[in-house]
Structures are given as C-alpha cells and as structure tokens.
mmCIF file of C-alpha atoms and ligand atoms in Angstrom:
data_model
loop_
_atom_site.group_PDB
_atom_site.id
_atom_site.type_symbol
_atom_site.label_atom_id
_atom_site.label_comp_id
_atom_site.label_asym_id
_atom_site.label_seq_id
_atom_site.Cartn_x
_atom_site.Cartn_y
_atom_site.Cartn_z
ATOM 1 C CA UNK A 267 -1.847 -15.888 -47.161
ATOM 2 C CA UNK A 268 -4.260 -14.794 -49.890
ATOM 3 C CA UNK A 269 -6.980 -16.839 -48.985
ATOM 4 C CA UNK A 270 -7.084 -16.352 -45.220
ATOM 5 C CA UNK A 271 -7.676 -11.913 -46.784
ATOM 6 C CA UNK A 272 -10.520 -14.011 -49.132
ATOM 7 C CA UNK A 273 -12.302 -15.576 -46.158
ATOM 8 C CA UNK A 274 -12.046 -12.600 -44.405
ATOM 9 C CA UNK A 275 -13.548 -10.850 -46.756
ATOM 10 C CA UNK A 276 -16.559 -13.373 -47.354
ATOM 11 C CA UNK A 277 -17.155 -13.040 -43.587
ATOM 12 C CA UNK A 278 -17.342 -8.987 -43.816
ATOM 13 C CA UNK A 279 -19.874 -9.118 -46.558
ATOM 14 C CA UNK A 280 -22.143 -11.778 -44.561
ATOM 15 C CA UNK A 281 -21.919 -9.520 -41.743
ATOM 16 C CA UNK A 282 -22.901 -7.006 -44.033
ATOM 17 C CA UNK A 283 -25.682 -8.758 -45.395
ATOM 18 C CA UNK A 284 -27.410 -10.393 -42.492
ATOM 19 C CA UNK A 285 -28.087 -9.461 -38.600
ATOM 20 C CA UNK A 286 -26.401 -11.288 -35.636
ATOM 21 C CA UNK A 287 -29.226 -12.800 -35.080
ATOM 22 C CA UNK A 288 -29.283 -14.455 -38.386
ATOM 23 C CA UNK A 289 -25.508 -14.685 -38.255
ATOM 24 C CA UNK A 290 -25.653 -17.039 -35.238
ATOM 25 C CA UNK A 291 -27.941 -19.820 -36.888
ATOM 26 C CA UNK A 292 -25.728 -19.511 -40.044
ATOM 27 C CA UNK A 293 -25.081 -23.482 -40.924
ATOM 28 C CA UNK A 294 -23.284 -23.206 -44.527
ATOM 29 C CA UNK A 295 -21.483 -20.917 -46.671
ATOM 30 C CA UNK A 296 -21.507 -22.208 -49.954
ATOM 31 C CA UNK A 297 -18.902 -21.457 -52.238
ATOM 32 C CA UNK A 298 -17.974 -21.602 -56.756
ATOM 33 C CA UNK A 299 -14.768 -21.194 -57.387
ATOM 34 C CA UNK A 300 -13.203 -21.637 -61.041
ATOM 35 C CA UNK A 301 -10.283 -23.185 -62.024
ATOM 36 C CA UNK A 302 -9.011 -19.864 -63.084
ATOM 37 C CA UNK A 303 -9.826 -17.917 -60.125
ATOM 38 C CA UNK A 304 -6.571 -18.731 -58.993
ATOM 39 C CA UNK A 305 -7.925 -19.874 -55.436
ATOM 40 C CA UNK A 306 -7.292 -23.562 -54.234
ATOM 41 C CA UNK A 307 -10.442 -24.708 -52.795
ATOM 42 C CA UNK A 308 -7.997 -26.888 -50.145
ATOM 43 C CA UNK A 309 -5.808 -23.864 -49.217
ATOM 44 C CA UNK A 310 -9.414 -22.207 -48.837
ATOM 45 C CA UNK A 311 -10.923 -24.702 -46.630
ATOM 46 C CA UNK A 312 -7.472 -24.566 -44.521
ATOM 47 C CA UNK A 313 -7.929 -20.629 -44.049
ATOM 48 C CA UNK A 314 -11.554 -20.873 -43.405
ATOM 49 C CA UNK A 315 -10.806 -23.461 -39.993
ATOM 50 C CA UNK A 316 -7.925 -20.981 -39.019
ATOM 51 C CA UNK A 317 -10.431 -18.163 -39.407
ATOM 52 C CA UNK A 318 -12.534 -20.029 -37.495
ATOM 53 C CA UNK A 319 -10.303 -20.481 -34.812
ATOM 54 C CA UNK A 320 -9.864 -16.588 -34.735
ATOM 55 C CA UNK A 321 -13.654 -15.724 -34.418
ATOM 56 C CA UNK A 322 -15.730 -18.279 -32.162
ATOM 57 C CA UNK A 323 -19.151 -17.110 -33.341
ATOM 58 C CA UNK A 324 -18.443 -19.058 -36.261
ATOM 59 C CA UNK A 325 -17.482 -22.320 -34.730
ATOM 60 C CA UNK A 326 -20.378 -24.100 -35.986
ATOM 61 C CA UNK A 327 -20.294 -22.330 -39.328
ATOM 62 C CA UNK A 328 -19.296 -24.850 -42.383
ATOM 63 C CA UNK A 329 -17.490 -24.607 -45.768
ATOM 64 C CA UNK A 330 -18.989 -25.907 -48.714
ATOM 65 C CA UNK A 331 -16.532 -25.262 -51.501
ATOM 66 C CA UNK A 332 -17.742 -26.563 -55.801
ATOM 67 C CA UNK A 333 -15.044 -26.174 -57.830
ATOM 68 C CA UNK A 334 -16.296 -24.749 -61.353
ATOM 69 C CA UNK A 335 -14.542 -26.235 -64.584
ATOM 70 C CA UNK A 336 -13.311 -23.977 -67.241
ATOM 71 C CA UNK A 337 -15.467 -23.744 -70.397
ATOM 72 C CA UNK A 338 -14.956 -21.859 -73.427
ATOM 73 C CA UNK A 339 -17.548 -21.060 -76.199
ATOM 74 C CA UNK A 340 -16.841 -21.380 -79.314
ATOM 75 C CA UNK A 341 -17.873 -18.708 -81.944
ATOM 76 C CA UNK A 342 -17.744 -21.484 -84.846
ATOM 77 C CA UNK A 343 -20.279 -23.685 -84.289
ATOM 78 C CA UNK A 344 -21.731 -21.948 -81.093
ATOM 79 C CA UNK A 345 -21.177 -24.489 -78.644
ATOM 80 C CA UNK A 346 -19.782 -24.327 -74.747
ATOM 81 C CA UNK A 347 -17.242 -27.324 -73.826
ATOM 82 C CA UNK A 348 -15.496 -27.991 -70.989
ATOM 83 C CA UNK A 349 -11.499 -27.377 -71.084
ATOM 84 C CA UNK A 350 -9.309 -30.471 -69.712
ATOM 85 C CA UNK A 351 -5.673 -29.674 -69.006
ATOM 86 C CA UNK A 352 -5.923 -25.923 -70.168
ATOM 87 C CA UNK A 353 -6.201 -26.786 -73.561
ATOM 88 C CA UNK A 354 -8.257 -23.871 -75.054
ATOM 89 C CA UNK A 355 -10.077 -25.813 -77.667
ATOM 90 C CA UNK A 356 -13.944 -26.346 -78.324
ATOM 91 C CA UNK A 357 -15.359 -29.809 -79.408
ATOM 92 C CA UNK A 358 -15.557 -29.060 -82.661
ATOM 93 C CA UNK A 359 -11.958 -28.365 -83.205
ATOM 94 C CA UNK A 360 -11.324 -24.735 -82.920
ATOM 95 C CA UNK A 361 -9.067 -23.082 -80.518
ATOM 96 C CA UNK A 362 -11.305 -20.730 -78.720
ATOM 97 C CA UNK A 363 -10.280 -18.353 -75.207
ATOM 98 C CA UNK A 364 -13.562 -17.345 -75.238
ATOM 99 C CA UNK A 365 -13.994 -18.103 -71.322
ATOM 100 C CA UNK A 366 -17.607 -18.315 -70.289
ATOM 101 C CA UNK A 367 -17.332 -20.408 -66.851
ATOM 102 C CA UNK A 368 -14.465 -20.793 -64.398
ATOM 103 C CA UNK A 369 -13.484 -17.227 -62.914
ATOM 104 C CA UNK A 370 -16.376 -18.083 -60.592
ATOM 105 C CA UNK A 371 -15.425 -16.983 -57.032
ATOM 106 C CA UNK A 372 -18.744 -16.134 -55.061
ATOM 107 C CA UNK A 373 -20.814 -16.747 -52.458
ATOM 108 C CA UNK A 374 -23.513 -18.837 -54.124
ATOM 109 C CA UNK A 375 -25.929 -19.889 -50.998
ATOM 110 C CA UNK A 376 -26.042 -19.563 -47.333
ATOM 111 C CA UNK A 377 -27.886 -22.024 -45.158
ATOM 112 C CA UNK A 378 -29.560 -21.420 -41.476
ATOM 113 C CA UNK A 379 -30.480 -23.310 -38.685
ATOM 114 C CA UNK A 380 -34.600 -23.328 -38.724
HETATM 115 ZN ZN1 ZN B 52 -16.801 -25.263 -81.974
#
C-alpha cells in the first residue's frame, strides 16, 4: 500500500530530525495533505495504526491529518478561490489551472510531551 511506504517515510525523517530522547515524548504528528496529493487522509490514518502496530515506540504517538482544499489563482483579476468538485474555475469566471494550494503533503508540526 502506498501510504503504509508514506508513513514510513514520515517516521524516517522524524528519526532523522530529532533524538530518541525527543522521539519518546513525541505526542502528535501533524499532517496537510491536498486534495491533489493523491493521498486519502483515511487510508493514511489506517496505515499510520498498522505502522504503529509494527514499531511500539510509537504507541502513544498520534495522527493529526488537515486536509488542504484545492485553490487556483486566477491571472485575470488576481484572486485565489477555492475549487469545488474539480472545477478549475476562479470566482470571477475564468477557467484557471493555476494551482496554488492542494499538493500539500508535509509534515507541518510535531508536538511533545513537556
Ligand atoms: Zn478571476
């Protein structure tokens, strides 16, 4: 499964990042992911809990998943709006794939125990 290689990874780059000693009062991994990252924030949360299962230091260690909306900005009248229903069209009108928000798929915080 692609996502269970995604959380995988997420975990290698904490463990890159911080020390075990930091890594054992790690609380939350907060997470963006786009629409268009082509990541399902529940098939994500699924492979996180089965990665879990798979490394025990982590038991304690929570998920915290926003899903980004797609926006495009639109060269017309200069404005960002939010897509519904992947129609590629600004406010104003205009057809625009002029993506400026929803290929998010990052590790935007991580939280520790005091
Ligand atoms: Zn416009």
């Amino acid at each position: 499964m692609h996502e269970v290689s995604l959380v995988r990874g997420v975990f290698r780059s904490l463990e890159e990042e911080f020390n075990s000693d930091q890594l054992a009062k790690m609380q939350t991994i907060r997470m963006k992911i786009g629409l268009l990252s082509n990541v399902e924030p529940v098939l994500m949360q699924n492979a996180f809990n089965a990665v879990k299962e798979d490394n025990p230091q982590y038991a304690n260690v929570n998920l915290d998943i926003e899903s980004i909306p797609i926006e495009v900005h639109c060269d017309i009248c200069g404005k960002d709006s939010v897509v519904s229903n992947y129609r590629f069209v600004c406010d104003c009108g205009i057809p625009t794939n002029n993506v400026v928000k929803g290929e998010e798929l990052l590790i935007h915080q991580v939280e520790f125990l005091d």
